């Protein structure tokens, strides 16, 4: 392997590596705009120039291959001057409207200017070339052509990652700008990644625009529950409000994050988020409603026997919550009509990230099924359609997923757990709210069998509790408690029943995710 | 209105596709063919060409807008291209351009109402030794003066009338 020195430090790197990669490995930071580790190299911005001994001119670190005996310097006066010149050049027509720019605070132009520029502008503001300030670029993006530094990261993303090719550099020299088809936008499933990789405030997220100043945001490592991929994410929030989800790149799961996944936080503040229970269409505090639910269960079990109560697991719920569901059925109600069978076809759908399985925890259910058994889905549907079931306890989306195969549900009472009113596409006389996975911890098993954990980034609405605790309380009211009253009891049960003691420590700890940001 | 690439151009595209290992390479010659036919490249033509080559529209547009010689608006019958680069500038190109603007009553980049003339300022035409130069479509008119431009306009008008 070639051995080289960078600023006097020696490193050996595989053949074909670039100076920038070698520097990165040594912990020497070389400023860059167009280079992005997950995109093909373009070498257009010249921000990464370094001095290489025995070469006449400065070389770009991102595209220069290392060679044995190479001596690189990143801190000479020539390099410093080149960086300053590149910055001055990039800022010639830049509007510098940082006060109203969403990127401010995480802008590579701001940061590098402070580190390497600090020059006085020689261009009067009136002489700058003006461009369009807010062009809608698809469902999720806005393009400010004035702020663009033409690094072409966005173009390469659409060309090489999504292969949808929506973007191009139109025109040439000082007349060039990022362009797309008139009346069209960036319409792929990963468009918001462009807001991340754009080093400046040219592409910004329409959803996040003007919502928060980035330096106020707190970051919590977590897991996306949008599909079976189990992408690692960072939840950005402030004062109890989630403002955006960002990818937390992890070679085991994801580099990017899909647009649908990014929007999953919307349920938290959607107008129809349930923060109260709904009993017979009237609002009720969650606590007293639990007693009502317990009463429904007792009533059905007494009148038609415990077997008349069907209990459904849900691939949308965490291991914790499903474990409580299984315990409620087998330990408390003592019914055999438990169904944990929700598996469906899995695998990456588009060659990038999005999984064919749009639920996050079908594999978690499999783990529990191995322990608790239960009916397979068709058997349960048969039971319900035969009229022998007198009460269904289920999470809303899981029951929705069976609706096509079920006959009329209108005369079977239900106890439904739901995050939002829109989760329900049927009527229920007893709907109980629960804490989302932005508000409580929960384990999920992704399509590869990786067990990961969400983190509580913000607090749930007052009185709203994790689903497993809701069920635990209901079981106490029925007089046959499942005895999982706190997190300690829950994790003990989880390691004992669901995962086996040996598996638990292997869980990826959020926060300890090698949280290299995709912004790079 | 959907744009239809002519049979002739389609045949040329097919011929070129066999020669070049990368289909992107066919873009420029194909665009030249299309421009030869209509005098300019409409937006719909970029769409049609992209679809034909299975290249995103944006890629085609990037190429068309990069090369100033691809016209993106309908052109007059005579495209007057006044060189404005250094040699021609020193030899009086700026005055000639202004003169033509006055004479034709249009600004640089515009086309006369009768569709006869389009006036452009262009970069070096590679004929600095005979500056200043005006190219009319593909023909060079060298060592130009203001008087010679008047004569040139008259000749072109006459040519148009005789057709
Ligand atoms: S892109 Fe950066 S430098 Fe430009 S206005 Fe936004 S924050 Fe300021
Ligand atoms: S819009 Fe952003 S990512 Fe795209 S070229 Fe401009 S600065 Fe780069
Ligand atoms: S990062 Fe190397 S040229 Fe842009
Ligand atoms: S400058 Fe006009 S032909 Fe070269």
PDB file of C-alpha atoms in Angstrom, chain A residues 296 300 303 308-312 380-394 399 403 406-416 426-430:
ATOM      1  CA  UNK A 296     -65.637  -4.120  27.849  1.00  0.00           C
ATOM      2  CA  UNK A 300     -67.283 -10.060  26.747  1.00  0.00           C
ATOM      3  CA  UNK A 303     -70.790 -13.451  28.656  1.00  0.00           C
ATOM      4  CA  UNK A 308     -64.589 -14.673  22.360  1.00  0.00           C
ATOM      5  CA  UNK A 309     -62.029 -11.892  22.785  1.00  0.00           C
ATOM      6  CA  UNK A 310     -59.651 -11.540  19.851  1.00  0.00           C
ATOM      7  CA  UNK A 311     -56.346  -9.744  20.436  1.00  0.00           C
ATOM      8  CA  UNK A 312     -54.161  -8.522  17.563  1.00  0.00           C
ATOM      9  CA  UNK A 380     -58.231 -15.308  12.995  1.00  0.00           C
ATOM     10  CA  UNK A 381     -60.104 -13.758  10.078  1.00  0.00           C
ATOM     11  CA  UNK A 382     -62.176 -16.945   9.856  1.00  0.00           C
ATOM     12  CA  UNK A 383     -63.002 -16.734  13.544  1.00  0.00           C
ATOM     13  CA  UNK A 384     -64.079 -13.130  13.336  1.00  0.00           C
ATOM     14  CA  UNK A 385     -66.163 -13.723  10.206  1.00  0.00           C
ATOM     15  CA  UNK A 386     -67.840 -16.737  11.810  1.00  0.00           C
ATOM     16  CA  UNK A 387     -69.338 -14.466  14.467  1.00  0.00           C
ATOM     17  CA  UNK A 388     -67.715 -16.184  17.404  1.00  0.00           C
ATOM     18  CA  UNK A 389     -65.651 -13.144  18.327  1.00  0.00           C
ATOM     19  CA  UNK A 390     -67.480 -10.686  20.565  1.00  0.00           C
ATOM     20  CA  UNK A 391     -64.697  -8.152  21.157  1.00  0.00           C
ATOM     21  CA  UNK A 392     -61.534  -7.183  19.278  1.00  0.00           C
ATOM     22  CA  UNK A 393     -58.579  -5.523  21.007  1.00  0.00           C
ATOM     23  CA  UNK A 394     -56.197  -4.080  18.414  1.00  0.00           C
ATOM     24  CA  UNK A 399     -56.877  -3.946  12.133  1.00  0.00           C
ATOM     25  CA  UNK A 403     -60.328  -4.901   6.797  1.00  0.00           C
ATOM     26  CA  UNK A 406     -63.229  -9.023   7.237  1.00  0.00           C
ATOM     27  CA  UNK A 407     -66.977  -9.004   7.024  1.00  0.00           C
ATOM     28  CA  UNK A 408     -68.962  -6.257   8.684  1.00  0.00           C
ATOM     29  CA  UNK A 409     -67.246  -5.013  11.832  1.00  0.00           C
ATOM     30  CA  UNK A 410     -70.063  -2.704  12.851  1.00  0.00           C
ATOM     31  CA  UNK A 411     -71.661  -5.104  15.333  1.00  0.00           C
ATOM     32  CA  UNK A 412     -68.440  -6.304  16.987  1.00  0.00           C
ATOM     33  CA  UNK A 413     -67.294  -4.003  19.785  1.00  0.00           C
ATOM     34  CA  UNK A 414     -63.635  -3.022  19.681  1.00  0.00           C
ATOM     35  CA  UNK A 415     -60.984  -1.599  21.969  1.00  0.00           C
ATOM     36  CA  UNK A 416     -58.706   0.328  19.649  1.00  0.00           C
ATOM     37  CA  UNK A 426     -63.871   2.252  10.994  1.00  0.00           C
ATOM     38  CA  UNK A 427     -65.998   3.238  13.986  1.00  0.00           C
ATOM     39  CA  UNK A 428     -65.107   2.210  17.483  1.00  0.00           C
ATOM     40  CA  UNK A 429     -66.725   2.988  20.808  1.00  0.00           C
ATOM     41  CA  UNK A 430     -63.462   2.773  22.675  1.00  0.00           C
TER      42      UNK A 430
END
